[in-house]
Coordinates of C-alpha atoms and ligand atoms in Angstrom, one line a residue:
X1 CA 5.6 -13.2 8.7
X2 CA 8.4 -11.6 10.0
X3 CA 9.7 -9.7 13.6
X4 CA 9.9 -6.3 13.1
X5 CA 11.6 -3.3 14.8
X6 CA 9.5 0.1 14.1
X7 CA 11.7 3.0 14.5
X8 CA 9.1 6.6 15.3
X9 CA 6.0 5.8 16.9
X10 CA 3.9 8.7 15.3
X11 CA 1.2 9.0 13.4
X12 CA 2.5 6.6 10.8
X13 CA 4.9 4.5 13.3
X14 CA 1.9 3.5 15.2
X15 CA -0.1 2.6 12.9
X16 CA 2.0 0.8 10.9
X17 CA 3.4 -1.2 13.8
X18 CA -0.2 -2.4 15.2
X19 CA -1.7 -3.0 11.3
X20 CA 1.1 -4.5 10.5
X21 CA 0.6 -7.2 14.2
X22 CA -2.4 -7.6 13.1
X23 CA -1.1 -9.1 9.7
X24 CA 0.6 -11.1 11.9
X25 CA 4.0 -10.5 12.1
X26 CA 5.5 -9.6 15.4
X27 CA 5.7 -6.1 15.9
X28 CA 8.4 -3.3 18.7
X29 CA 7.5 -0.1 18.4
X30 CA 10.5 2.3 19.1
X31 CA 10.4 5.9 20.4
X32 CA 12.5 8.2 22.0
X33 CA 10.0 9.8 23.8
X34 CA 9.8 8.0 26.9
X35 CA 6.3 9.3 27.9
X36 CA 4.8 8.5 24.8
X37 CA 6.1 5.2 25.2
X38 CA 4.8 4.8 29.1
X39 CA 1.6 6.0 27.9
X40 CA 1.7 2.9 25.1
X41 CA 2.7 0.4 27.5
X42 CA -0.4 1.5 30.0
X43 CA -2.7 0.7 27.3
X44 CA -2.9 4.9 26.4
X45 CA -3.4 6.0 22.6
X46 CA -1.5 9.2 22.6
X47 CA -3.5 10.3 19.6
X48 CA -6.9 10.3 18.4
X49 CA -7.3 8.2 15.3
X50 CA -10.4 6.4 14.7
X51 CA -10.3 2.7 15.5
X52 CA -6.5 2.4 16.3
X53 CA -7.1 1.6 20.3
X54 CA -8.9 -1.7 19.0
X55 CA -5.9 -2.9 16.8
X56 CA -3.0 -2.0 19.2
X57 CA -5.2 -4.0 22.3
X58 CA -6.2 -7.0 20.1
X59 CA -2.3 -7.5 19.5
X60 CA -0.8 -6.5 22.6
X61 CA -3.0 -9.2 24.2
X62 CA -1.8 -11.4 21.0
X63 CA 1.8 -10.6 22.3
X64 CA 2.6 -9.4 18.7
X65 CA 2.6 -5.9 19.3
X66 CA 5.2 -4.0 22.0
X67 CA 6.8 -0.5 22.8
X68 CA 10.1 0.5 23.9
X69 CA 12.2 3.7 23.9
X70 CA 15.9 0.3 23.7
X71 CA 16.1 1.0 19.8
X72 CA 19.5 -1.6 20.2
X73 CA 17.4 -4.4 21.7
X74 CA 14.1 -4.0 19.2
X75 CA 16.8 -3.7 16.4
X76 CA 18.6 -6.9 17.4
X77 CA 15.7 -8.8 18.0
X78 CA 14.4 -7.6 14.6
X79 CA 14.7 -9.1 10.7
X80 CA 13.0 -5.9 9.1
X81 CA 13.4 -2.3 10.2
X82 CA 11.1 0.6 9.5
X83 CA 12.4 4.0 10.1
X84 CA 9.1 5.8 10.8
X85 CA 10.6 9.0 12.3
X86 CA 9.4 12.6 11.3
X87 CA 11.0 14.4 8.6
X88 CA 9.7 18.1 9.7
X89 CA 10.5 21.0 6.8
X90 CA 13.5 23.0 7.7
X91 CA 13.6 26.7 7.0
X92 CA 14.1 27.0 3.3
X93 CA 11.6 24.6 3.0
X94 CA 13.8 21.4 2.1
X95 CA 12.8 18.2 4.7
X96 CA 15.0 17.7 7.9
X97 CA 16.7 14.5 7.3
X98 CA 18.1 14.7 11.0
X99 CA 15.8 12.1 12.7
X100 CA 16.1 9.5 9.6
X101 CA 20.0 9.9 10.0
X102 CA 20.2 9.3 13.7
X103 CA 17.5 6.2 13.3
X104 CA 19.9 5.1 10.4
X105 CA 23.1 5.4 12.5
X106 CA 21.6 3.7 15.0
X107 CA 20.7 0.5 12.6
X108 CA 24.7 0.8 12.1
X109 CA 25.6 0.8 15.1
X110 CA 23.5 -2.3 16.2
X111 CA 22.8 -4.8 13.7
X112 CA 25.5 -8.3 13.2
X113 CA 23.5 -10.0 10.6
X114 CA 21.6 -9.1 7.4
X115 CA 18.6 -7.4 8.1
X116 CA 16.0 -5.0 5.4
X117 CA 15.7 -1.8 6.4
X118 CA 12.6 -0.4 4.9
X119 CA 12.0 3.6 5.3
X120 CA 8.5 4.6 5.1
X121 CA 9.0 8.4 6.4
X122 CA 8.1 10.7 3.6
X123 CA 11.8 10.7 2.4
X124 CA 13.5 13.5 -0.5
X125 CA 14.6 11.3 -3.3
X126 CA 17.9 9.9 -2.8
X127 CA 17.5 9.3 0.8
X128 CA 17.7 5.6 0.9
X129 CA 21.1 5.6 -0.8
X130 CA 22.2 8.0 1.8
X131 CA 20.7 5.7 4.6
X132 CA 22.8 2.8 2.7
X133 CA 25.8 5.3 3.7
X134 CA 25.1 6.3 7.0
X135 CA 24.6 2.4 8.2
X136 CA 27.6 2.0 5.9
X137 CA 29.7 4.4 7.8
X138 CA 28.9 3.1 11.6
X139 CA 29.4 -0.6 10.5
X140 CA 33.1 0.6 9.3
X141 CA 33.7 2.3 12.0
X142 CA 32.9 -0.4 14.1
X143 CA 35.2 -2.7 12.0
X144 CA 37.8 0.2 12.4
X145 CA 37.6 -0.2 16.4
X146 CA 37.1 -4.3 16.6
X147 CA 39.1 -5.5 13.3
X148 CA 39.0 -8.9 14.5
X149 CA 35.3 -9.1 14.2
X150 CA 33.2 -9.4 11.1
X151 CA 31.0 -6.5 10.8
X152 CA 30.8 -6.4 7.1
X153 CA 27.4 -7.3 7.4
X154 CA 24.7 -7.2 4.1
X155 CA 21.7 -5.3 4.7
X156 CA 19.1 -4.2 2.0
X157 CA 17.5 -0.8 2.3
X158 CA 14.0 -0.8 0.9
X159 CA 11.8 2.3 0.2
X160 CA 8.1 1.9 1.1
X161 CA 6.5 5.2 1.0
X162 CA 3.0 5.3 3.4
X163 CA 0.0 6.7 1.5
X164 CA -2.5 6.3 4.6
X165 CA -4.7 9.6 5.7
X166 CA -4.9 10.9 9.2
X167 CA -8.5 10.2 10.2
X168 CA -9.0 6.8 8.2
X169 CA -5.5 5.7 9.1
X170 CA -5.6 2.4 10.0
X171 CA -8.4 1.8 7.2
X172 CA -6.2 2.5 4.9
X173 CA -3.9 0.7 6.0
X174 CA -5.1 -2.3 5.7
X175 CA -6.8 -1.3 2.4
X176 CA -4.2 0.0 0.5
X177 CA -4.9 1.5 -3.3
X178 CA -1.5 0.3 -3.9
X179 CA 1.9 -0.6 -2.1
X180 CA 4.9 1.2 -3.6
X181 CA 8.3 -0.9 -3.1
X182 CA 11.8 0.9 -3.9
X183 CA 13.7 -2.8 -4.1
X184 CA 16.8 -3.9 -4.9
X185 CA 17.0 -7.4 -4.0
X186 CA 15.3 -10.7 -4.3
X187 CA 16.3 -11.2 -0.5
X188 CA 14.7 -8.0 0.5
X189 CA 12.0 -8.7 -2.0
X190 CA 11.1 -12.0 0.1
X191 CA 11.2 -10.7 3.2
X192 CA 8.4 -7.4 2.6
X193 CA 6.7 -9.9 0.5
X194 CA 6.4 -12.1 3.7
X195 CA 5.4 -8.6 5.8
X196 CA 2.5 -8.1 3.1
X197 CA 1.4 -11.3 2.9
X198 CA -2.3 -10.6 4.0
X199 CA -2.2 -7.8 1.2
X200 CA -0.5 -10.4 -2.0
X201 CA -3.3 -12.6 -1.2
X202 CA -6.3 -9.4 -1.0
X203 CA -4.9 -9.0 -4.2
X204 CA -3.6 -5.2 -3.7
X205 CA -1.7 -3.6 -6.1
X206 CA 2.0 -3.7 -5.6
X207 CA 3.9 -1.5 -7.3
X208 CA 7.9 -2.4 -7.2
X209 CA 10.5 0.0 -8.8
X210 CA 13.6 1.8 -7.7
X211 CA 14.2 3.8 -4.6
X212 CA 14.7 7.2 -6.4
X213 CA 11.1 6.5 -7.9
X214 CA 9.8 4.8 -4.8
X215 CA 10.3 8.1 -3.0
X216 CA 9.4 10.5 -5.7
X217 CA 6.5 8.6 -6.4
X218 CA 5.3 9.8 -2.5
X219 CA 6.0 13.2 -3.1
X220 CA 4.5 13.1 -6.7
X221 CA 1.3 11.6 -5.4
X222 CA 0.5 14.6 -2.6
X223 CA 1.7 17.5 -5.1
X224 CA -0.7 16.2 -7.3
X225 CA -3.2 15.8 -4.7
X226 CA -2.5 19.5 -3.4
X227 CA -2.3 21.3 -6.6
X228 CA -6.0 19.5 -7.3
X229 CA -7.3 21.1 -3.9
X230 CA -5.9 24.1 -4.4
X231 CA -7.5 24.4 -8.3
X232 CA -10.7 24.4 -7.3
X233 CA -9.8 26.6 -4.4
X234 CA -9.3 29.0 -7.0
X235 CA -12.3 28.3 -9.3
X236 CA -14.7 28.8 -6.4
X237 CA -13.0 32.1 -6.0
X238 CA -13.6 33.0 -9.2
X239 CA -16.9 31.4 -9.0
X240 CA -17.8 33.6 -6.6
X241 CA -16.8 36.6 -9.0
X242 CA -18.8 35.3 -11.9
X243 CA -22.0 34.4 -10.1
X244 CA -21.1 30.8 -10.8
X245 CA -21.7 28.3 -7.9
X246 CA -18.5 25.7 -7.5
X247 CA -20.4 22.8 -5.9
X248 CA -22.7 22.5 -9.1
X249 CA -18.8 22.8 -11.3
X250 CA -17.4 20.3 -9.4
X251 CA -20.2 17.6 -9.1
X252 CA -20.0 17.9 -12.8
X253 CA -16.3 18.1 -13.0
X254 CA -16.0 15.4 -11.1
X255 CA -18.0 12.9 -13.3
X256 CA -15.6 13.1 -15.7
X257 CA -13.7 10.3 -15.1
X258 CA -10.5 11.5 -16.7
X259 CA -10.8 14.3 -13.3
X260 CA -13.0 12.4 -10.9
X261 CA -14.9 13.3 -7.7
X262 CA -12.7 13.2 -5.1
X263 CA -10.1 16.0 -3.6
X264 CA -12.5 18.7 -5.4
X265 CA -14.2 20.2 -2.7
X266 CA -13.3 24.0 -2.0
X267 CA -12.2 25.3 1.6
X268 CA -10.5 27.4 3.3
X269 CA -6.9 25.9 2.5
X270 CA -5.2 22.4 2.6
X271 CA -3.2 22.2 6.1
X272 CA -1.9 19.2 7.9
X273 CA 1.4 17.1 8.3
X274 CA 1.7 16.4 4.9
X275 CA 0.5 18.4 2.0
X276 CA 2.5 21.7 3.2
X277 CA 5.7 20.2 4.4
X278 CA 6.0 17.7 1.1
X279 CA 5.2 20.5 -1.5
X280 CA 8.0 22.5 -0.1
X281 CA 10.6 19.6 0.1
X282 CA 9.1 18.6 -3.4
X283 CA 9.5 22.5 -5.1
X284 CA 13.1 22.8 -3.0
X285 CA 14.7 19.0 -4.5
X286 CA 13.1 20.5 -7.8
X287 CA 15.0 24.0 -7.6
X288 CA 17.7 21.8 -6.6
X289 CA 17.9 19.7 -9.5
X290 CA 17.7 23.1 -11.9
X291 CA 13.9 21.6 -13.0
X292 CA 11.6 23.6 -11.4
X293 CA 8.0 22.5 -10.9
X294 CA 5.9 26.0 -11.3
X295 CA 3.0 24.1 -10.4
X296 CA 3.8 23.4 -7.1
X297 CA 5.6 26.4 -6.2
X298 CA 2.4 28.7 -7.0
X299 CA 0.5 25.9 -5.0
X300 CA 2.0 26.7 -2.1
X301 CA 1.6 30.8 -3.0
X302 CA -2.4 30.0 -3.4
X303 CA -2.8 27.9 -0.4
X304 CA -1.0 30.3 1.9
X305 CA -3.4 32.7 0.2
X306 CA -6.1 30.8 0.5
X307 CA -6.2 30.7 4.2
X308 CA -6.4 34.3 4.5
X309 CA -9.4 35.1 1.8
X310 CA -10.9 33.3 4.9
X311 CA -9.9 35.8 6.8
X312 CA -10.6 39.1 4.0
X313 CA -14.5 37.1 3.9
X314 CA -15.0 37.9 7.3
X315 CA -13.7 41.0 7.3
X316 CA -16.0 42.3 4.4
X317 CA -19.1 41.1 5.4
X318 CA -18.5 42.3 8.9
X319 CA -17.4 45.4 8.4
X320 CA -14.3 45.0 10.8
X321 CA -13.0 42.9 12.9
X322 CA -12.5 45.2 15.9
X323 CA -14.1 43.9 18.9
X324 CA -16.4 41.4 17.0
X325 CA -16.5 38.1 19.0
X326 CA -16.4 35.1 16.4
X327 CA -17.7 31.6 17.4
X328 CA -15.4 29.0 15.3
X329 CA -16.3 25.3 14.8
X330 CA -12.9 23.4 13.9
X331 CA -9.4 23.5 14.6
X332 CA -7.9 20.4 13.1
X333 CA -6.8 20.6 9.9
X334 CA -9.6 18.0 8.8
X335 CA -12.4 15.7 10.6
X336 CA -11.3 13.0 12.7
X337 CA -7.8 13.6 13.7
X338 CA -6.4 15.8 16.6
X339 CA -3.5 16.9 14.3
X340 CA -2.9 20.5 14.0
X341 CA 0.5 21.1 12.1
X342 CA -0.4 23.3 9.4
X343 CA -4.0 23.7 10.0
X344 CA -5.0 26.2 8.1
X345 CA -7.0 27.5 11.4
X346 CA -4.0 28.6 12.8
X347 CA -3.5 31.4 10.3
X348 CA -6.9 31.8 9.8
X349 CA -7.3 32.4 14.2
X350 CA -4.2 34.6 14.3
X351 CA -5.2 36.8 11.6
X352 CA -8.3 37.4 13.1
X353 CA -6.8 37.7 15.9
X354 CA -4.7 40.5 15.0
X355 CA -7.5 42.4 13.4
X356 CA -9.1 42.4 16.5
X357 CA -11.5 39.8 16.8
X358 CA -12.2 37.6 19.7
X359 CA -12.9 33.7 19.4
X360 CA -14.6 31.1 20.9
X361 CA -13.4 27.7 19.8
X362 CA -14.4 24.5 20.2
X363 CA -13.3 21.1 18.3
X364 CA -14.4 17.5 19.3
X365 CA -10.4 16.2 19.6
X366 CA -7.9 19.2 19.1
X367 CA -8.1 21.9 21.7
X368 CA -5.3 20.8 23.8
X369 CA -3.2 20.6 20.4
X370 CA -4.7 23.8 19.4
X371 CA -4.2 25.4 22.9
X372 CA -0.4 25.3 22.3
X373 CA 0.2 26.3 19.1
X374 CA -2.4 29.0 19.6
X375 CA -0.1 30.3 22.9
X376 CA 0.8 33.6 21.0
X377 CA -2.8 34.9 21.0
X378 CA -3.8 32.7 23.9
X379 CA -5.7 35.8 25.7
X380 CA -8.0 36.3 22.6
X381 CA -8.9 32.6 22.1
X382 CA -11.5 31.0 24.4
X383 CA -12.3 27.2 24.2
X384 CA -15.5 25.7 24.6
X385 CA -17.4 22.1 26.1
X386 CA -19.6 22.1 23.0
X387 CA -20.5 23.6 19.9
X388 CA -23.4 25.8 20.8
X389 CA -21.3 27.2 23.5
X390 CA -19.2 29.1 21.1
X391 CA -22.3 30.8 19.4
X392 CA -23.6 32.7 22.8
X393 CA -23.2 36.6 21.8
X394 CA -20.9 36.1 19.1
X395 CA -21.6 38.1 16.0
X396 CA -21.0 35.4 13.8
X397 CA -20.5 31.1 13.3
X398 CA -17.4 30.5 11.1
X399 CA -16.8 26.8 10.1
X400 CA -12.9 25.6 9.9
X401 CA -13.6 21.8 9.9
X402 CA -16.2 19.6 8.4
X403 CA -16.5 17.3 11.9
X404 CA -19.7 15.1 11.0
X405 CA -21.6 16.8 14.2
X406 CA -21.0 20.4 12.5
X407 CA -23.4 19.1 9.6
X408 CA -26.1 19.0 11.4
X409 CA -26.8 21.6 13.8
X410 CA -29.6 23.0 14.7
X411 CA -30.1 26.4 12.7
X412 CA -32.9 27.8 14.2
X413 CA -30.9 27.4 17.5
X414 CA -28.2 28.5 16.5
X415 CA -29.8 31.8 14.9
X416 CA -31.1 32.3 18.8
X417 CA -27.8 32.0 20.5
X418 CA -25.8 34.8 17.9
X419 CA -25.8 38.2 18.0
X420 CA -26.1 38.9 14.7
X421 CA -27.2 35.5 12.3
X422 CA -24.1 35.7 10.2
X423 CA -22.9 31.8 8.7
X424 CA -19.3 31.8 7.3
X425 CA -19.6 28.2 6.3
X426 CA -15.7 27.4 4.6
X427 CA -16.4 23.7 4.0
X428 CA -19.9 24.6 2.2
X429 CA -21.7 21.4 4.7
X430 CA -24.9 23.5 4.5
X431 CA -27.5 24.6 1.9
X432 CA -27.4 28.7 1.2
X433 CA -31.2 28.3 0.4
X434 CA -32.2 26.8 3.3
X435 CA -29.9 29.0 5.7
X436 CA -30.7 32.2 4.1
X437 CA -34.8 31.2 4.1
X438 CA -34.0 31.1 8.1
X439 CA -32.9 34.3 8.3
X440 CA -29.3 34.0 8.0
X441 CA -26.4 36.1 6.4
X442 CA -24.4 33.1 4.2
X443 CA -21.3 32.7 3.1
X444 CA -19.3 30.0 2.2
X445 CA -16.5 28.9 -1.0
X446 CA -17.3 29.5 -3.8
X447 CA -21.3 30.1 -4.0
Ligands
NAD501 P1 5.2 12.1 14.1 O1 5.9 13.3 14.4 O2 3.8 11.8 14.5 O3 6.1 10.8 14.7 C1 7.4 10.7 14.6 C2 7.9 10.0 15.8 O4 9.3 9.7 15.7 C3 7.8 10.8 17.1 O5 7.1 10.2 18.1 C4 9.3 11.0 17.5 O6 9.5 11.1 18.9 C5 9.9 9.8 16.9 N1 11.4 9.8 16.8 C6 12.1 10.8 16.3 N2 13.4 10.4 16.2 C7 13.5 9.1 16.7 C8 14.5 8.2 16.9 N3 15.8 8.5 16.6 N4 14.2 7.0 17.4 C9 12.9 6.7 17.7 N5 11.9 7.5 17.6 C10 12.2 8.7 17.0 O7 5.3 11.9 12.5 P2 4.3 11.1 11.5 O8 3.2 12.0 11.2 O9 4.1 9.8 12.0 O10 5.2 11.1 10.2 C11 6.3 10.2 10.1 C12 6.7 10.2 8.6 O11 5.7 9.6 7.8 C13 7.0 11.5 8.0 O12 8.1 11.4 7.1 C14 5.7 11.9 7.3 O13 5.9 12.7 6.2 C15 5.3 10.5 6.8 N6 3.9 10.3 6.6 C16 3.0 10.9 7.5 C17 1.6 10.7 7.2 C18 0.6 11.2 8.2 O14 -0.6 11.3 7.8 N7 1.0 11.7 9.4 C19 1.2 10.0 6.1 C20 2.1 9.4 5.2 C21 3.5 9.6 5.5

C-alpha cells in the first residue's frame, strides 16, 4: 500500500484514483479545474460512468480517497505520482504533450525526497524520458537558486499505460487483461508492486519492460484495435455490394480463434477519446521515425469515411435530405458513457445537417455534452425526454448508439409515430426479417 498523489481527475484520473483506494492505498485526486473539484468534494460524479459513484463514496467515507485542485501539498504528501492529464491531438495530428509537461514541472518543482512517478496518460513513446528531463530541469533550477540545499533528489519515472474502456471503466479496472510496466528500478519496481498488490495476488498478468515499449505497447494495442473495427467496416460495405450479409461473416470469422469475436461488429465508425486521437499520434511518431505504418494511416482515411456512408445511406434511400425531419437514437460515441469527443454522430448530425435535414435527438446520458459540440447547427438539432419522442412525424429512425433500451423498442409503435416506416439501424441491434415483415424500410451495415 502506498499514498498516492493523482495528477488529472478525468476519465482515467478518476477512476484510477478511487480503484486504486479501494485497493487500499490512500488516494488525492489533483485537478485544476476547481469546479470539477467542488463538485468531487460535494459527493458529485462529474461524469457518467457505470458504478464509479459507489467506489469514490465507499472510500471517501474510508478516508482513502480525496480531491484537491493544491498539486504541491497532494505531491508532498505523496510516495507515488500518477500524471493522469489529457494529452488532446494537436493539429497535425501528433499528441499535445503540454498538460503532461506542466504536471511534470510541477513534480520538479515540489518534491525533496525520492518519489516514482508513474504516467498513465496515453503518452508518444519517449515521453517518460522527457518527463525525467523536465523534473530534471526544475530540480536544477531549484538547486541553481538555493545551492545550499540538497535538491539532487532520485525519483524513478515509471510508464503504466491504462487499457480501461469508457463505459466498463471501473470494471476493468479492477479486472485488468494485463498491467503493462515501463520500469527501470528495483525501487520503483517495489513500490507499484505494493500499489498492485490486490492484482499480484488475483494473479493478473503483469507485463514489465522498458518505457519506450511500455508506451508503444498502448498505442500498439488501440491501432490494432482500430484497424480490426474499421476492417470489417469495410467488408460489410462490400457485403452490402455482393449480397453477402456481414453479421453471418463475422460470427464465423470470429470463431476462429486466431481472429476472435470481439471488436468485429460493423457501425457507422469508431469515435471516442481514444481510438482517433491515438491513431493519429501513432501514424505521426511513425512518419516521424521515417517508418510509416500504412495500416493505420488508411485507418483513419476509412473511418473518417465511414462516418459519412452513414450519411450517403440516408441520403439514397430518402431521396434527399432537404426538409426531411430525422429522429436519431445515440449521440455518445458508444453505450454507457456521456463522452462525445469524436463521436462519430457529430459528423454524421452535421452532415445531415448541412444537406438539409432536421433532427430530433435523444440519448440516455450525452445531450448536454452533445448540446455543445453540436452549437454550430444548434437551430437544426432538437433534443428529446425519451426515445419515442424523437420518432413523432419524422420520416425516418436512424440508430447512432447501441444503448441497451434502443434494442428493444417497440416496432409496431414505433412504425405508428413515423411518417414514413424508414429503420437506418447503424449498429445492426435488430433483425431485417422481422422489421421488414412489420412493414418497415431496413437498413443497416452491411446486410
Ligand atoms: P480527461 O480530459 O477526461 O481528463 C484530464 C483531466 O486532467 C482534466 O480534468 C483536466 O482538467 C486535468 N488537468 C489538465 N492539466 C492538469 C494539471 N496540470 N494538473 C491537474 N489536472 C490537470 O482525459 P481522460 O479521458 O481521463 O484521459 C487522460 C489520459 O488517459 C489521456 O492521455 C488518454 O489518452 C488516456 N486514456 C484515456 C482513456 C479513456 O477511456 N478516456 C483510456 C485509456 C487511456
Amino acid at each position: 500500500m502506498a499514498s498516492i498523489a493523482v495528477i488529472g481527475t478525468g476519465y482515467v484520473g478518476l477512476v484510477s484514483g478511487a480503484c486504486l483506494a479501494d485497493f487500499g492505498n490512500t488516494v488525492t485526486c489533483v485537478d485544476v479545474d476547481e469546479k470539477k473539484i467542488e463538485s468531487l468534494r460535494a459527493g458529485q460524479i462529474p461524469i457518467f460512468e457505470p458504478g464509479l459513484s459507489d467506489v469514490v463514496a465507499r472510500n471517501v467515507a474510508a478516508e482513502r480517497l480525496s480531491f484537491t485542485t493544491d498539486a504541491s501539498q497532494a505531491i508532498q504528501a505523496a510516495e507515488v505520482i500518477f500524471i493522469a492529464v489529457g494529452t488532446p491531438p494537436s493539429d497535425d495530428g501528433s499528441a499535445d504533450l503540454r498538460y503532461v509537461e506542466e504536471a511534470a514541472r510541477t513534480i520538479g518543482r515540489t518534491i525533496d525526497s525520492y518519489r516514482v512517478v508513474v504516467d498513465k496518460s496515453t503518452v508518444p513513446i519517449g515521453t517518460g524520458k522527457l518527463v525525467k528531463k523536465w523534473i530534471a530541469e526544475e530540480l536544477a533550477a531549484r538547486a541553481l537558486q538555493s545551492p545550499t540545499s540538497d535538491l539532487s533528489h532520485e525519483f524513478d519515472v515509471v510508464s503504466n499505460p491504462e487499457f480501461l474502456r469508457e463505459g466498463s471503466a471501473v470494471y476493468d479496472f479492477m479486472h485488468p487483461d494485463r498491467v503493462v510496466l515501463g520500469i527501470e528500478s528495483d525501487k520503483a519496481r517495489e513500490a507499484m508492486r505494493a500499489i498492485y498488490r490486490v492484482l499480484y495476488l488475483n494473479e493478473t498478468p503483469f507485463i514489465e519492460t522498458n518505457l519506450e515499449s511500455a508506451e508503444m505497447i498502448k498505442y500498439a494495442s488501440n491501432a490494432f484495435l482500430a484497424v480490426k473495427i474499421t476492417f470489417i467496416n469495410e467488408i460489410a460495405n462490400l457485403c452490402e455490394k455482393v449480397g453477402a450479409d456481414v453479421k453471418a461473416v463475422a460470427t464465423a470469422m470470429g470463431k476462429d480463434g486466431r481472429i476472435g469475436a470481439k471488436f468485429l461488429h460493423p457501425g457507422p465508425g469508431y469515435g471516442g477519446s481514444c481510438f482517433p486521437k491515438d491513431t493519429k499520434a501513432l501514424a505521426d511518431i511513425a512518419r516521424k521515425n521515417d517508418s510509416p505504418l500504412k495500416v493505420v494511416e488508411a485507418t483513419i482515411l476509412a473511418n473518417e469515411a465511414q462516418k459519412l456512408r452513414m450519411v450517403d445511406k440516408i441520403e439514397e434511400a430518402l431521396g434527399s435530405l432537404k426538409g426531411k425531419k430525422l429522429a436519431v437514437l445515440g449521440l455518445a460515441f458508444k453505450p454507457n458513457t456521456d463522452d462525445m469527443r469524436e463521436a462519430p454522430s457529430l459528423a454524421i448530425l452535421a452532415a445531415l445537417v448541412s444537406g438539409g435535414a432536421r433532427i430530433k435527438a435523444y440519448d440516455p446520458e450525452a445531450m448536454k455534452e452533445a448540446s455543445w459540440r453540436l452549437q454550430a447547427i444548434d437551430d437544426h438539432v432538437t433534443y428529446c425526454a425519451g426515445e419515442y419522442d424523437t420518432m413523432k412525424d419524422a420520416d425516418a429512425l436512424v440508430i447512432l448508439t447501441e444503448w441497451n433500451q434502443f434494442r428493444n423498442l417497440d416496432l409496431a409503435k414505433v412504425k405508428r409515430l413515423l411518417k414514413t416506416p424508414v429503420l437506418f439501424d447503424f449498429r445492426n441491434i435488430y433483425d431485417r426479417v422481422q422489421a421488414e415483415a412489420l412493414g418497415f424500410a431496413y437498413i443497416g451495415v452491411g446486410r
